[in-house]
Structure formats: structure tokens, C-alpha cells
């Protein structure tokens, strides 16, 4: 049995059957404020550092039923070809939880993420799938167990099980049972968010391969791990006092440190496009002119902005194409 299957078996009950004809669940997209970049155990998606995120008002709704002959997956109303990467990724995950080897699933999944927003949907996708499976089989798993199971699909999915601020503790166990995300209660109604869709160019390298290359070849990687600890401490402090400048500085510096660490890999990993850099310079200039506006970027060229609601008009004036999206704290 491979290590992922062993890990899944430690989470789900020993024996189970569908308890309803079909089950549906929703999970939100999460935006990393302190990034996850680097794995200590690749197949189990166990991270080398903690990470921290917030969910937005967009996500994935997934329905699970039993199928007869083969697994079927429908994404946004279109049946997927069994040779497509997403079909393979999903059914490989389903292999971990089939009640018996011949059991087949029909999965219907719908993303309400703004079209082409450039947001990864794998985190909300795997979280919604795990929540739907939990209902379908009446597993009654705890949020910690659901988070661990979602992590086996995609690392950052463990932070999409619950809405709000989420702290993924790296854990130390080899089986990963202590590596899950926990909700961090915090109030910040003034916090606002928007996405700049800057380039729809296809990524040249996926996050898993890029993480592996960064850990293996970037001389900056050890420094990255120590920065994460400092950044987490600062972020938690900023949430306690709703200190926006400390919040913004922390998340932007964390994102830039992650990108600098991957830029120093070999061959280099540069997700930015010229538009990314132009947007960053516009943000630095706006800030120098007195507008409290901060950026974060993930494994792609797009820029995500954080600001406070009372500055929305100025931000929209600066970036006419910004896609404003609500944050969900509860
Ligand atoms: O969970 P993955 O393999 O899609 O990796 C996510 C990596 C980042 O989005 C760049 C950072 C993060 O913490 O979400």
C-alpha cells in the first residue's frame, strides 16, 4: 500500500457504504497570506513550514454519487475526458477512499470563481470533494481529519475546509496526522480584497514541481523557512490590533520572499510577467503617495490586493480592471 493510501486509511473508518443517494458540499477559495512553499514529505503534501490564509466569497460546489461502470467527472457542466489531467488527479485521489476496489464515483463539480480570475481552484475543489464524501459515507470526521484528508488531494486544500482565517500547522509526525489547518477567530470587517488578472499565459511549471526544485536548488531556501516564523508572528499581531500597515507589510514581504527564493532556483522559476512587475511598481508608487495598499502573488503572474474598505474608490481608480471579491471571515 502506498503512503498516501496508508495515510487516508488512518483518517477514514475501516468499513463504510454510501448512506445517501447523493451528497453535495461547498468550499471556499483561500488566499495565502503566509505562503506554503516547500514539502518535507512529497506524496503526503507535508509542508516544511506553517502557512496562513483567508477565504474569499467564491469557491467550488461538488456533488458525489455512485456510478456503475467507471468514474465520471463533470467540471462546470462539461464531462471530462478520462485522459485529462484533472480527471486523473481526482480519480487518483478517489482511489484512496473507495469502499471497495470496484466502487465507482460520479463527481459533479462547479466553480463559482470569477471566470478566468486566475485563481487556483484545486484547493476549494479538493476541500469540497472531501466535505461531500464525508456526507456521502456519513464518516462524521472532525474538521481536523477533513483538513488532513483534503491535504492529501492538494496541500493548500487543507485551509479551505472552514471559512475565515486559517493556520496550517506543519506538524512533525511522519503520517501527517498533526498537519492540518485550524480556524483563527479574528474580526476585521474593514479588510478588502481584489484580484488583478494580468496575464492568462499558461504556467510553465506546476506548484509541486516548482516547490521541489526550490527546496533542492535554491540557496535561499533555508532563509525562507526562518522568515516564515517571523512573518507568522507579525501577522498574528496585526490581526489582534487590526494593524493594517503591519498586516500589509507582512503579507507583501512574505510573498516577495517566496518569489525571491524561487527566482534563485536552478533552472530559475519566475512566474511573473512584465505586467506583474508594472502592477507592483504602481502599488509601490501609490503607497509612497500615501495609499495603504499591499500585494500578494502565488504560483502565477496575477496580483492580489489587500486594502481597507474606505480606500476602495482610490484603488479602483488606480486599477480599473480589478475584480473586487468579498472576504469571508465566518
Ligand atoms: O497546494 P498547492 O500545491 O496548490 O500549492 C499552493 C502554493 C501557493 O499557492 C503558492 C501558496 C499557498 O500557500 O497557497
XYZ file of N, CA, C and O in Angstrom, residues 194 196 291-293 305-308 311-320 322 324:
84
model
N -9.063 42.418 -3.738
C -9.365 42.424 -5.167
C -8.274 41.702 -5.942
O -7.136 41.567 -5.463
N -6.116 41.287 -9.596
C -5.724 41.861 -10.882
C -5.368 40.701 -11.797
O -4.363 40.018 -11.580
N -1.289 55.911 -0.195
C -2.414 54.966 -0.225
C -1.993 53.625 0.403
O -1.088 52.961 -0.106
N -2.624 53.216 1.487
C -2.252 51.937 2.107
C -2.804 50.752 1.294
O -3.968 50.380 1.430
N -1.963 50.207 0.450
C -2.361 49.157 -0.490
C -1.206 48.163 -0.588
O -0.055 48.578 -0.766
N -4.728 42.067 -4.268
C -4.535 43.289 -3.491
C -5.331 43.265 -2.198
O -6.478 42.800 -2.172
N -4.733 43.764 -1.134
C -5.433 43.975 0.133
C -5.397 45.458 0.459
O -4.367 46.119 0.280
N -6.520 45.968 0.918
C -6.623 47.376 1.312
C -7.773 47.455 2.312
O -8.308 46.417 2.712
N -8.118 48.652 2.754
C -9.261 48.781 3.658
C -10.417 49.419 2.897
O -10.212 50.197 1.965
N -10.793 52.865 1.279
C -9.927 53.262 0.167
C -10.338 52.612 -1.160
O -9.605 52.697 -2.150
N -11.503 51.947 -1.181
C -11.908 51.199 -2.380
C -11.916 52.085 -3.629
O -11.403 51.691 -4.680
N -12.472 53.280 -3.492
C -12.597 54.155 -4.663
C -11.230 54.470 -5.275
O -11.055 54.393 -6.502
N -10.256 54.799 -4.411
C -8.909 55.128 -4.927
C -8.261 53.911 -5.588
O -7.596 54.032 -6.620
N -8.499 52.733 -5.002
C -7.894 51.520 -5.565
C -8.502 51.223 -6.938
O -7.794 50.896 -7.897
N -9.824 51.386 -7.049
C -10.496 51.111 -8.326
C -10.045 52.127 -9.392
O -9.873 51.778 -10.558
N -9.795 53.362 -8.962
C -9.311 54.387 -9.898
C -7.935 54.004 -10.440
O -7.607 54.213 -11.598
N -7.136 53.413 -9.576
C -5.765 53.045 -9.945
C -5.754 51.797 -10.839
O -4.970 51.687 -11.785
N -6.630 50.839 -10.512
C -6.686 49.581 -11.273
C -8.126 49.374 -11.744
O -8.926 48.733 -11.063
N -8.428 49.910 -12.931
C -9.818 49.902 -13.406
C -10.369 48.486 -13.570
O -11.564 48.253 -13.428
N -9.750 45.826 -11.731
C -9.683 44.996 -10.510
C -11.006 44.245 -10.318
O -12.082 44.782 -10.574
N -13.131 43.065 -7.593
C -13.329 43.130 -6.144
C -14.056 41.869 -5.703
O -15.027 41.460 -6.339
